[in-house]
């Protein structure tokens, strides 16, 4: 029996079931005990917050793990990626299915990414690396306000500050951890794309539109949609960027690119993540292929998913906790992705994100449904949600012309969006049913 050790509890509810079905004995190490949340056959144990290579090797040996999988994104765990990569070399025998150390460094260190981008000619916003507070003002004047100040190594949603004027930058300077990347604040649209790489190749899920760049630096509070079309030059630039990252940095497993397209239509790389994150809910809904399940299948069988093409538009709607959404229009589905206990997002942010799945045939009904939502139901303005809907439907029609002729009810069980009542625990996508609530 294969023994699989999962490092990190984020989306273990979607990563673990395929491992169990294969007959593996699975242990999940995390900061949160998921006993009672996961299948009772899964062993849950603590992941030390302070780890060294030696301590990690001891853990792997203690659990007699044949295969080690990094399932990260929970707060406090993303920076462990470089440690995992270094340990993977010493463990040997192909036991750790992990990114290379070179790739892990790019995903964990914003300064390292900026410097590598300069060497490789990757398109990134103009920036200056500052080693101490005294350098900030001069660098900002060189770039021009507003700027983004990014600590080199920080967790998601932390260590990043939008600064409009010198006084604010001076006040901020002493509280930052150096080195700091000071970067030009872009104007344009923000996008993301999820990828899965093995030695045999790379697959991509459709590009996701995250909305207009703003000073809040919080795309999760905006209405978002998948798929999305990119201007021709930006699409070519993305293809070239992905090829070069794969060839030179050797990712192995899940990753994500966050990037912008400026008003001039130029692609600008914002950051690289060495894992799947919040966008994966839309990727699953849009394509019918759950990225986390695909990751598990890649670990087990060394194969990539065959179907990552969008067959419906997935519109993500941020909703304040406790808010009830009305039933969605007939022929569409509304999924509430219950929070994993190991990731406190909805509990600490005050909102969660529901995903509406539709096809162009139901566009008019969805527009009317959105337009009738009472004020305050959504975090962003309803107008922005409708704009994202139009963006996704246009992309769906352009990328898959036949999708407009395929109502959701006609899709196969394998291709259907996740069941909202089981989104927290199901690993295999299956036919959905409408739900009245998204605050479960």
Tab-separated table of C-alpha atoms in Angstrom:
chain	number	residue	atom	x	y	z
A	1	UNK	CA	0.000	0.000	0.000
A	2	UNK	CA	1.347	3.403	-0.974
A	3	UNK	CA	1.776	5.822	1.919
A	4	UNK	CA	1.114	9.430	0.926
A	5	UNK	CA	2.059	12.346	3.165
A	6	UNK	CA	0.307	15.665	2.399
A	7	UNK	CA	2.081	18.772	3.715
A	8	UNK	CA	-0.547	21.436	4.395
A	9	UNK	CA	-4.313	21.278	4.816
A	10	UNK	CA	-5.491	23.780	2.175
A	11	UNK	CA	-8.094	22.090	-0.073
A	12	UNK	CA	-7.172	18.702	1.362
A	13	UNK	CA	-10.889	17.952	0.987
A	14	UNK	CA	-10.386	17.975	-2.795
A	15	UNK	CA	-6.830	16.656	-3.000
A	16	UNK	CA	-7.209	13.655	-0.681
A	17	UNK	CA	-10.254	11.707	-2.056
A	18	UNK	CA	-8.519	10.617	-5.308
A	19	UNK	CA	-5.563	9.463	-3.223
A	20	UNK	CA	-7.854	7.356	-1.033
A	21	UNK	CA	-9.646	5.873	-4.028
A	22	UNK	CA	-6.304	4.693	-5.354
A	23	UNK	CA	-5.907	2.602	-2.196
A	24	UNK	CA	-3.260	4.850	-0.638
A	25	UNK	CA	-2.842	5.353	3.086
A	26	UNK	CA	-3.019	9.153	3.517
A	27	UNK	CA	-1.715	11.400	6.289
A	28	UNK	CA	-2.333	15.167	6.271
A	29	UNK	CA	-0.034	17.438	8.266
A	30	UNK	CA	-1.419	20.907	8.946
A	31	UNK	CA	-1.659	23.788	11.384
A	32	UNK	CA	-5.347	22.848	11.823
A	33	UNK	CA	-6.581	19.390	12.795
A	34	UNK	CA	-8.991	18.270	10.047
A	35	UNK	CA	-10.174	15.174	11.927
A	36	UNK	CA	-13.940	15.024	11.399
A	37	UNK	CA	-13.716	17.148	8.244
A	38	UNK	CA	-11.875	14.606	6.112
A	39	UNK	CA	-12.637	10.932	5.511
A	40	UNK	CA	-12.117	8.966	8.754
A	41	UNK	CA	-9.515	6.831	6.962
A	42	UNK	CA	-7.223	9.887	6.786
A	43	UNK	CA	-4.696	10.393	9.567
A	44	UNK	CA	-4.303	14.035	10.656
A	45	UNK	CA	-1.238	15.265	12.508
A	46	UNK	CA	0.376	18.643	13.256
A	47	UNK	CA	2.710	20.368	10.814
A	48	UNK	CA	5.365	22.206	12.873
A	49	UNK	CA	5.353	25.951	12.255
A	50	UNK	CA	9.134	26.026	12.572
A	51	UNK	CA	10.668	23.455	10.252
A	52	UNK	CA	14.196	22.637	9.140
A	53	UNK	CA	15.326	20.252	6.413
A	54	UNK	CA	16.438	17.741	9.022
A	55	UNK	CA	13.144	17.979	10.936
A	56	UNK	CA	11.163	17.508	7.721
A	57	UNK	CA	13.206	14.461	6.757
A	58	UNK	CA	12.532	13.007	10.212
A	59	UNK	CA	8.787	13.598	9.724
A	60	UNK	CA	8.827	11.916	6.320
A	61	UNK	CA	10.678	8.902	7.702
A	62	UNK	CA	8.461	8.734	10.803
A	63	UNK	CA	5.363	8.458	8.591
A	64	UNK	CA	7.189	6.019	6.278
A	65	UNK	CA	5.998	8.084	3.329
A	66	UNK	CA	6.494	6.708	-0.167
A	67	UNK	CA	5.117	9.919	-1.699
A	68	UNK	CA	5.145	13.466	-0.308
A	69	UNK	CA	2.785	16.128	-1.706
A	70	UNK	CA	2.823	19.849	-0.936
A	71	UNK	CA	-0.752	21.115	-0.572
A	72	UNK	CA	-0.139	24.695	0.441
A	73	UNK	CA	-1.833	28.083	0.613
A	74	UNK	CA	-2.906	28.097	4.234
A	75	UNK	CA	-1.543	31.164	6.063
A	76	UNK	CA	2.005	30.633	7.275
A	77	UNK	CA	2.770	27.798	4.861
A	78	UNK	CA	3.531	29.360	1.471
A	79	UNK	CA	7.069	30.307	2.455
A	80	UNK	CA	7.771	26.639	3.219
A	81	UNK	CA	7.949	25.897	-0.512
A	82	UNK	CA	11.687	26.562	-0.773
A	83	UNK	CA	12.319	24.347	2.267
A	84	UNK	CA	10.312	21.559	0.651
A	85	UNK	CA	12.289	21.936	-2.577
A	86	UNK	CA	15.639	21.698	-0.778
A	87	UNK	CA	14.490	18.693	1.222
A	88	UNK	CA	13.240	16.958	-1.910
A	89	UNK	CA	16.780	16.799	-3.284
A	90	UNK	CA	18.111	15.045	-0.199
A	91	UNK	CA	15.167	12.650	0.242
A	92	UNK	CA	15.668	11.309	-3.278
A	93	UNK	CA	14.028	8.365	-4.950
A	94	UNK	CA	11.288	10.489	-6.479
A	95	UNK	CA	9.421	10.472	-3.168
A	96	UNK	CA	8.669	14.224	-3.174
A	97	UNK	CA	6.608	15.524	-6.091
A	98	UNK	CA	7.669	19.159	-5.759
A	99	UNK	CA	8.832	22.211	-7.647
A	100	UNK	CA	12.535	22.790	-8.211
A	101	UNK	CA	14.319	25.101	-5.793
A	102	UNK	CA	14.789	27.634	-8.598
A	103	UNK	CA	11.049	27.801	-9.229
A	104	UNK	CA	10.194	27.779	-5.519
A	105	UNK	CA	12.432	30.807	-5.025
A	106	UNK	CA	10.606	32.745	-7.750
A	107	UNK	CA	7.270	31.875	-6.143
A	108	UNK	CA	8.380	32.825	-2.617
A	109	UNK	CA	10.649	35.848	-3.163
A	110	UNK	CA	9.358	38.905	-5.023
A	111	UNK	CA	12.822	40.454	-5.238
A	112	UNK	CA	14.266	37.265	-6.708
A	113	UNK	CA	11.424	37.186	-9.254
A	114	UNK	CA	12.055	40.798	-10.254
A	115	UNK	CA	15.768	40.170	-10.748
A	116	UNK	CA	15.199	36.956	-12.704
A	117	UNK	CA	12.665	38.758	-14.895
A	118	UNK	CA	15.287	41.371	-15.714
A	119	UNK	CA	17.782	38.639	-16.658
A	120	UNK	CA	15.298	36.658	-18.743
A	121	UNK	CA	13.514	39.605	-20.335
A	122	UNK	CA	10.160	38.738	-18.776
A	123	UNK	CA	7.653	41.612	-18.882
A	124	UNK	CA	7.314	43.074	-15.371
A	125	UNK	CA	6.406	46.542	-14.073
A	126	UNK	CA	9.319	48.938	-13.628
A	127	UNK	CA	10.788	48.462	-10.163
A	128	UNK	CA	13.656	49.219	-7.803
A	129	UNK	CA	14.970	46.955	-5.022
A	130	UNK	CA	15.473	48.871	-1.774
A	131	UNK	CA	17.672	47.477	1.010
A	132	UNK	CA	16.798	50.132	3.610
A	133	UNK	CA	14.135	52.815	4.282
A	134	UNK	CA	16.335	55.696	3.123
A	135	UNK	CA	16.175	54.396	-0.458
A	136	UNK	CA	12.396	54.377	-0.755
A	137	UNK	CA	11.676	58.025	-1.575
A	138	UNK	CA	14.379	58.276	-4.241
A	139	UNK	CA	13.174	55.054	-5.852
A	140	UNK	CA	9.559	56.234	-5.786
A	141	UNK	CA	10.443	59.530	-7.451
A	142	UNK	CA	12.310	57.593	-10.124
A	143	UNK	CA	9.260	55.406	-10.774
A	144	UNK	CA	6.557	58.027	-10.174
A	145	UNK	CA	3.662	57.772	-7.727
A	146	UNK	CA	1.565	55.748	-7.102
A	147	UNK	CA	3.807	52.773	-6.315
A	148	UNK	CA	3.520	49.327	-4.777
A	149	UNK	CA	5.872	48.416	-1.934
A	150	UNK	CA	6.338	44.623	-1.739
A	151	UNK	CA	8.304	42.826	0.956
A	152	UNK	CA	10.483	40.174	-0.640
A	153	UNK	CA	9.121	37.220	1.326
A	154	UNK	CA	5.566	37.405	2.595
A	155	UNK	CA	2.422	35.313	2.720
A	156	UNK	CA	-0.682	35.842	0.597
A	157	UNK	CA	-2.531	39.117	1.223
A	158	UNK	CA	0.355	40.469	3.304
A	159	UNK	CA	3.490	42.520	2.779
A	160	UNK	CA	2.082	44.531	-0.128
A	161	UNK	CA	1.158	48.229	0.088
A	162	UNK	CA	-0.307	50.669	-2.437
A	163	UNK	CA	1.220	54.114	-1.824
A	164	UNK	CA	-0.014	57.315	-3.442
A	165	UNK	CA	2.264	59.985	-1.937
A	166	UNK	CA	5.676	60.489	-0.253
A	167	UNK	CA	4.436	61.079	3.315
A	168	UNK	CA	2.684	57.728	3.391
A	169	UNK	CA	5.784	55.982	2.022
A	170	UNK	CA	8.004	57.581	4.667
A	171	UNK	CA	5.635	56.504	7.447
A	172	UNK	CA	5.440	52.992	6.031
A	173	UNK	CA	9.175	52.578	5.525
A	174	UNK	CA	10.187	51.726	9.090
A	175	UNK	CA	7.552	48.996	9.421
A	176	UNK	CA	8.641	47.019	6.367
A	177	UNK	CA	10.907	43.979	6.311
A	178	UNK	CA	13.758	44.478	3.859
A	179	UNK	CA	14.656	44.025	1.054
A	180	UNK	CA	11.590	45.667	-0.468
A	181	UNK	CA	10.625	45.804	-4.125
A	182	UNK	CA	9.205	49.206	-5.021
A	183	UNK	CA	7.223	48.819	-8.202
A	184	UNK	CA	5.285	51.041	-10.557
A	185	UNK	CA	1.530	50.775	-9.939
A	186	UNK	CA	-0.063	49.677	-13.190
A	187	UNK	CA	-3.313	50.827	-14.737
A	188	UNK	CA	-5.304	48.186	-16.552
A	189	UNK	CA	-6.955	44.816	-15.974
A	190	UNK	CA	-5.752	41.990	-13.734
A	191	UNK	CA	-5.781	38.327	-14.798
A	192	UNK	CA	-4.694	34.912	-13.519
A	193	UNK	CA	-4.097	31.510	-15.036
A	194	UNK	CA	-3.612	28.141	-13.321
A	195	UNK	CA	-1.176	25.566	-14.665
A	196	UNK	CA	-0.048	22.022	-13.897
A	197	UNK	CA	3.394	20.899	-15.042
A	198	UNK	CA	4.975	17.462	-15.186
A	199	UNK	CA	8.162	16.376	-16.965
A	200	UNK	CA	5.869	15.298	-19.815
A	201	UNK	CA	4.304	18.716	-20.362
A	202	UNK	CA	2.121	21.531	-19.044
A	203	UNK	CA	-1.626	22.128	-19.128
A	204	UNK	CA	-3.448	25.390	-18.505
A	205	UNK	CA	-6.919	26.151	-17.311
A	206	UNK	CA	-8.615	29.142	-18.995
A	207	UNK	CA	-7.484	32.663	-18.195
A	208	UNK	CA	-9.515	34.316	-15.415
A	209	UNK	CA	-10.379	38.016	-15.452
A	210	UNK	CA	-9.922	39.497	-11.967
A	211	UNK	CA	-11.262	42.972	-12.760
A	212	UNK	CA	-9.725	46.440	-12.884
A	213	UNK	CA	-6.518	47.064	-10.930
A	214	UNK	CA	-7.099	49.268	-7.902
A	215	UNK	CA	-5.388	50.533	-4.782
A	216	UNK	CA	-6.959	47.878	-2.552
A	217	UNK	CA	-4.796	45.099	-4.072
A	218	UNK	CA	-7.616	42.690	-3.230
A	219	UNK	CA	-8.922	40.977	-6.380
A	220	UNK	CA	-10.928	38.533	-4.252
A	221	UNK	CA	-13.322	41.363	-3.366
A	222	UNK	CA	-14.115	42.001	-7.038
A	223	UNK	CA	-16.462	40.122	-9.361
A	224	UNK	CA	-14.308	37.721	-11.403
A	225	UNK	CA	-14.967	35.492	-14.397
A	226	UNK	CA	-13.531	32.599	-16.345
A	227	UNK	CA	-12.814	32.304	-19.249
A	228	UNK	CA	-11.405	35.595	-20.481
A	229	UNK	CA	-9.819	36.620	-23.773
A	230	UNK	CA	-6.515	38.480	-23.957
A	231	UNK	CA	-5.448	40.899	-26.701
A	232	UNK	CA	-3.329	39.164	-29.344
A	233	UNK	CA	0.055	40.563	-28.228
A	234	UNK	CA	-0.681	39.780	-24.573
A	235	UNK	CA	-1.720	36.228	-25.458
A	236	UNK	CA	1.531	35.660	-27.354
A	237	UNK	CA	3.529	37.187	-24.496
A	238	UNK	CA	1.817	34.831	-22.018
A	239	UNK	CA	2.636	31.797	-24.181
A	240	UNK	CA	6.290	32.824	-24.396
A	241	UNK	CA	6.490	33.537	-20.670
A	242	UNK	CA	5.031	30.148	-19.712
A	243	UNK	CA	7.410	28.326	-22.060
A	244	UNK	CA	10.453	30.094	-20.646
A	245	UNK	CA	9.448	29.558	-17.009
A	246	UNK	CA	8.922	25.837	-17.639
A	247	UNK	CA	12.214	25.448	-19.515
A	248	UNK	CA	14.418	27.439	-17.165
A	249	UNK	CA	12.830	27.115	-13.704
A	250	UNK	CA	11.365	23.584	-13.888
A	251	UNK	CA	8.094	23.705	-11.970
A	252	UNK	CA	6.707	20.276	-11.043
A	253	UNK	CA	3.104	20.385	-9.921
A	254	UNK	CA	0.517	23.185	-9.609
A	255	UNK	CA	1.281	26.868	-10.126
A	256	UNK	CA	-0.425	30.124	-10.976
A	257	UNK	CA	0.536	33.307	-12.788
A	258	UNK	CA	-1.000	36.643	-11.801
A	259	UNK	CA	-0.531	39.304	-14.456
A	260	UNK	CA	-1.923	42.548	-15.767
A	261	UNK	CA	-2.770	43.812	-19.220
A	262	UNK	CA	-2.155	47.537	-19.387
A	263	UNK	CA	-4.358	50.017	-21.189
A	264	UNK	CA	-1.882	49.788	-24.070
A	265	UNK	CA	-2.489	46.022	-24.277
A	266	UNK	CA	0.888	44.944	-22.857
A	267	UNK	CA	1.198	41.970	-20.524
A	268	UNK	CA	2.983	42.587	-17.223
A	269	UNK	CA	3.795	39.736	-14.826
A	270	UNK	CA	2.721	40.525	-11.252
A	271	UNK	CA	3.658	37.364	-9.371
A	272	UNK	CA	4.127	33.606	-9.544
A	273	UNK	CA	2.447	31.283	-7.037
A	274	UNK	CA	3.646	27.729	-6.512
A	275	UNK	CA	0.166	26.325	-5.834
A	276	UNK	CA	-3.502	26.462	-6.777
A	277	UNK	CA	-5.587	29.041	-4.908
A	278	UNK	CA	-8.981	30.719	-4.972
A	279	UNK	CA	-9.153	30.778	-8.768
A	280	UNK	CA	-9.457	26.971	-8.751
A	281	UNK	CA	-13.164	27.197	-7.862
A	282	UNK	CA	-13.781	28.965	-11.170
A	283	UNK	CA	-11.439	26.599	-13.022
A	284	UNK	CA	-13.456	23.618	-11.767
A	285	UNK	CA	-16.800	25.263	-12.532
A	286	UNK	CA	-15.776	26.503	-15.968
A	287	UNK	CA	-14.155	23.311	-17.264
A	288	UNK	CA	-15.538	20.481	-15.121
A	289	UNK	CA	-11.965	19.481	-14.212
A	290	UNK	CA	-11.016	20.265	-10.623
A	291	UNK	CA	-7.352	21.410	-10.507
A	292	UNK	CA	-6.867	19.826	-7.078
A	293	UNK	CA	-8.123	16.465	-8.284
A	294	UNK	CA	-5.909	16.834	-11.356
A	295	UNK	CA	-2.953	17.445	-9.042
A	296	UNK	CA	-3.707	14.227	-7.149
A	297	UNK	CA	-4.013	12.264	-10.391
A	298	UNK	CA	-0.679	13.676	-11.551
A	299	UNK	CA	0.988	12.541	-8.319
A	300	UNK	CA	-0.548	9.074	-8.526
A	301	UNK	CA	-0.226	8.316	-12.200
A	302	UNK	CA	2.139	10.902	-13.680
A	303	UNK	CA	-0.468	12.098	-16.149
A	304	UNK	CA	-2.023	15.441	-16.991
A	305	UNK	CA	-5.785	16.056	-17.366
A	306	UNK	CA	-7.203	15.810	-20.868
A	307	UNK	CA	-9.968	18.388	-20.516
A	308	UNK	CA	-9.214	21.937	-19.380
A	309	UNK	CA	-11.313	23.760	-21.971
A	310	UNK	CA	-14.073	26.079	-20.787
A	311	UNK	CA	-17.579	24.726	-21.440
A	312	UNK	CA	-19.421	27.380	-19.421
A	313	UNK	CA	-18.743	30.811	-17.974
A	314	UNK	CA	-17.969	30.849	-14.241
A	315	UNK	CA	-18.867	34.167	-12.613
A	316	UNK	CA	-17.541	34.571	-9.066
A	317	UNK	CA	-19.561	36.874	-6.814
A	318	UNK	CA	-18.179	38.126	-3.465
A	319	UNK	CA	-20.998	38.120	-0.913
A	320	UNK	CA	-20.935	39.393	2.701
A	321	UNK	CA	-21.217	36.570	5.213
A	322	UNK	CA	-24.818	35.988	6.226
A	323	UNK	CA	-26.196	37.259	2.923
A	324	UNK	CA	-28.699	35.046	1.092
A	325	UNK	CA	-28.631	34.999	-2.684
A	326	UNK	CA	-31.924	34.234	-4.482
A	327	UNK	CA	-32.209	31.046	-6.552
A	328	UNK	CA	-30.312	31.399	-9.827
A	329	UNK	CA	-32.067	31.451	-13.198
A	330	UNK	CA	-33.237	28.154	-14.679
A	331	UNK	CA	-30.512	26.446	-16.670
A	332	UNK	CA	-27.725	27.901	-14.501
A	333	UNK	CA	-26.134	26.760	-11.252
A	334	UNK	CA	-24.949	28.569	-8.153
A	335	UNK	CA	-22.235	26.922	-6.039
A	336	UNK	CA	-21.280	27.827	-2.493
A	337	UNK	CA	-17.733	26.717	-1.760
A	338	UNK	CA	-17.677	25.982	1.955
A	339	UNK	CA	-14.536	27.116	3.749
A	340	UNK	CA	-11.929	24.518	4.597
A	341	UNK	CA	-11.337	24.704	8.388
A	342	UNK	CA	-7.628	25.025	7.630
A	343	UNK	CA	-8.133	28.274	5.734
A	344	UNK	CA	-9.831	31.068	7.692
A	345	UNK	CA	-10.606	33.317	4.698
A	346	UNK	CA	-14.396	33.751	5.020
A	347	UNK	CA	-14.203	33.845	8.818
A	348	UNK	CA	-11.618	36.637	8.905
A	349	UNK	CA	-12.447	38.608	5.763
A	350	UNK	CA	-16.185	38.880	6.410
A	351	UNK	CA	-17.174	37.609	2.973
A	352	UNK	CA	-17.166	34.486	0.826
A	353	UNK	CA	-17.414	33.876	-2.907
A	354	UNK	CA	-20.230	32.095	-4.717
A	355	UNK	CA	-19.764	30.921	-8.311
A	356	UNK	CA	-22.534	31.149	-10.902
A	357	UNK	CA	-22.207	28.897	-13.965
A	358	UNK	CA	-23.973	29.793	-17.197
A	359	UNK	CA	-23.828	29.594	-20.972
A	360	UNK	CA	-24.539	32.336	-23.550
A	361	UNK	CA	-28.022	30.875	-24.044
A	362	UNK	CA	-28.929	32.024	-20.516
A	363	UNK	CA	-27.165	35.395	-20.680
A	364	UNK	CA	-30.304	37.561	-20.643
A	365	UNK	CA	-31.732	35.712	-17.623
A	366	UNK	CA	-28.484	36.083	-15.659
A	367	UNK	CA	-28.232	39.802	-16.457
A	368	UNK	CA	-31.792	40.301	-15.201
A	369	UNK	CA	-31.062	38.216	-12.072
A	370	UNK	CA	-28.015	40.321	-11.261
A	371	UNK	CA	-29.826	43.570	-11.953
A	372	UNK	CA	-32.593	42.631	-9.501
A	373	UNK	CA	-30.259	41.912	-6.580
A	374	UNK	CA	-30.970	44.308	-3.694
A	375	UNK	CA	-28.313	46.912	-2.940
A	376	UNK	CA	-25.601	45.537	-0.678
A	377	UNK	CA	-26.114	41.903	-1.687
A	378	UNK	CA	-22.753	41.862	-3.491
A	379	UNK	CA	-19.534	43.480	-2.309
A	380	UNK	CA	-18.748	45.019	-5.722
A	381	UNK	CA	-21.254	47.094	-7.705
A	382	UNK	CA	-23.737	45.011	-9.674
A	383	UNK	CA	-22.597	46.861	-12.800
A	384	UNK	CA	-19.113	45.401	-12.445
A	385	UNK	CA	-20.542	41.884	-12.061
A	386	UNK	CA	-22.548	42.351	-15.260
A	387	UNK	CA	-19.445	43.650	-17.032
A	388	UNK	CA	-17.484	40.559	-15.951
A	389	UNK	CA	-20.373	38.353	-17.096
A	390	UNK	CA	-20.274	39.935	-20.558
A	391	UNK	CA	-16.513	39.448	-20.645
A	392	UNK	CA	-16.788	35.751	-19.791
A	393	UNK	CA	-19.619	35.032	-22.204
A	394	UNK	CA	-17.798	36.747	-25.055
A	395	UNK	CA	-14.699	34.679	-24.339
A	396	UNK	CA	-16.725	31.467	-24.094
A	397	UNK	CA	-18.354	32.097	-27.462
A	398	UNK	CA	-15.005	32.912	-29.077
A	399	UNK	CA	-13.129	29.980	-27.560
A	400	UNK	CA	-15.881	27.373	-27.872
A	401	UNK	CA	-18.594	28.353	-30.384
A	402	UNK	CA	-20.652	25.219	-29.701
A	403	UNK	CA	-20.972	26.039	-26.009
A	404	UNK	CA	-23.787	28.470	-26.771
A	405	UNK	CA	-25.827	25.482	-28.007
A	406	UNK	CA	-25.178	23.298	-24.945
A	407	UNK	CA	-27.451	23.991	-21.958
A	408	UNK	CA	-25.985	22.954	-18.619
A	409	UNK	CA	-28.581	20.214	-18.272
A	410	UNK	CA	-27.171	18.494	-21.375
A	411	UNK	CA	-23.597	18.306	-20.099
A	412	UNK	CA	-22.240	14.974	-18.961
A	413	UNK	CA	-21.717	14.229	-15.287
A	414	UNK	CA	-17.952	14.315	-15.800
A	415	UNK	CA	-18.113	17.830	-17.258
A	416	UNK	CA	-20.678	19.319	-14.889
A	417	UNK	CA	-19.901	21.980	-12.299
A	418	UNK	CA	-19.458	21.092	-8.604
A	419	UNK	CA	-22.444	20.272	-6.461
A	420	UNK	CA	-22.906	23.245	-4.095
A	421	UNK	CA	-23.984	20.966	-1.260
A	422	UNK	CA	-20.760	18.966	-1.533
A	423	UNK	CA	-18.238	21.544	-2.724
A	424	UNK	CA	-16.225	21.231	0.466
A	425	UNK	CA	-15.858	17.475	0.335
A	426	UNK	CA	-16.437	16.194	-3.195
A	427	UNK	CA	-13.447	15.316	-5.350
A	428	UNK	CA	-15.302	14.216	-8.485
A	429	UNK	CA	-17.348	16.932	-10.232
A	430	UNK	CA	-20.952	15.865	-10.649
A	431	UNK	CA	-24.254	17.387	-11.768
A	432	UNK	CA	-25.319	20.407	-9.775
A	433	UNK	CA	-28.614	21.592	-8.448
A	434	UNK	CA	-29.561	25.196	-7.681
A	435	UNK	CA	-29.081	26.351	-4.125
A	436	UNK	CA	-30.836	29.149	-2.285
A	437	UNK	CA	-28.005	29.954	0.062
A	438	UNK	CA	-24.317	30.667	-0.252
A	439	UNK	CA	-23.598	31.228	3.432
A	440	UNK	CA	-23.413	27.594	4.474
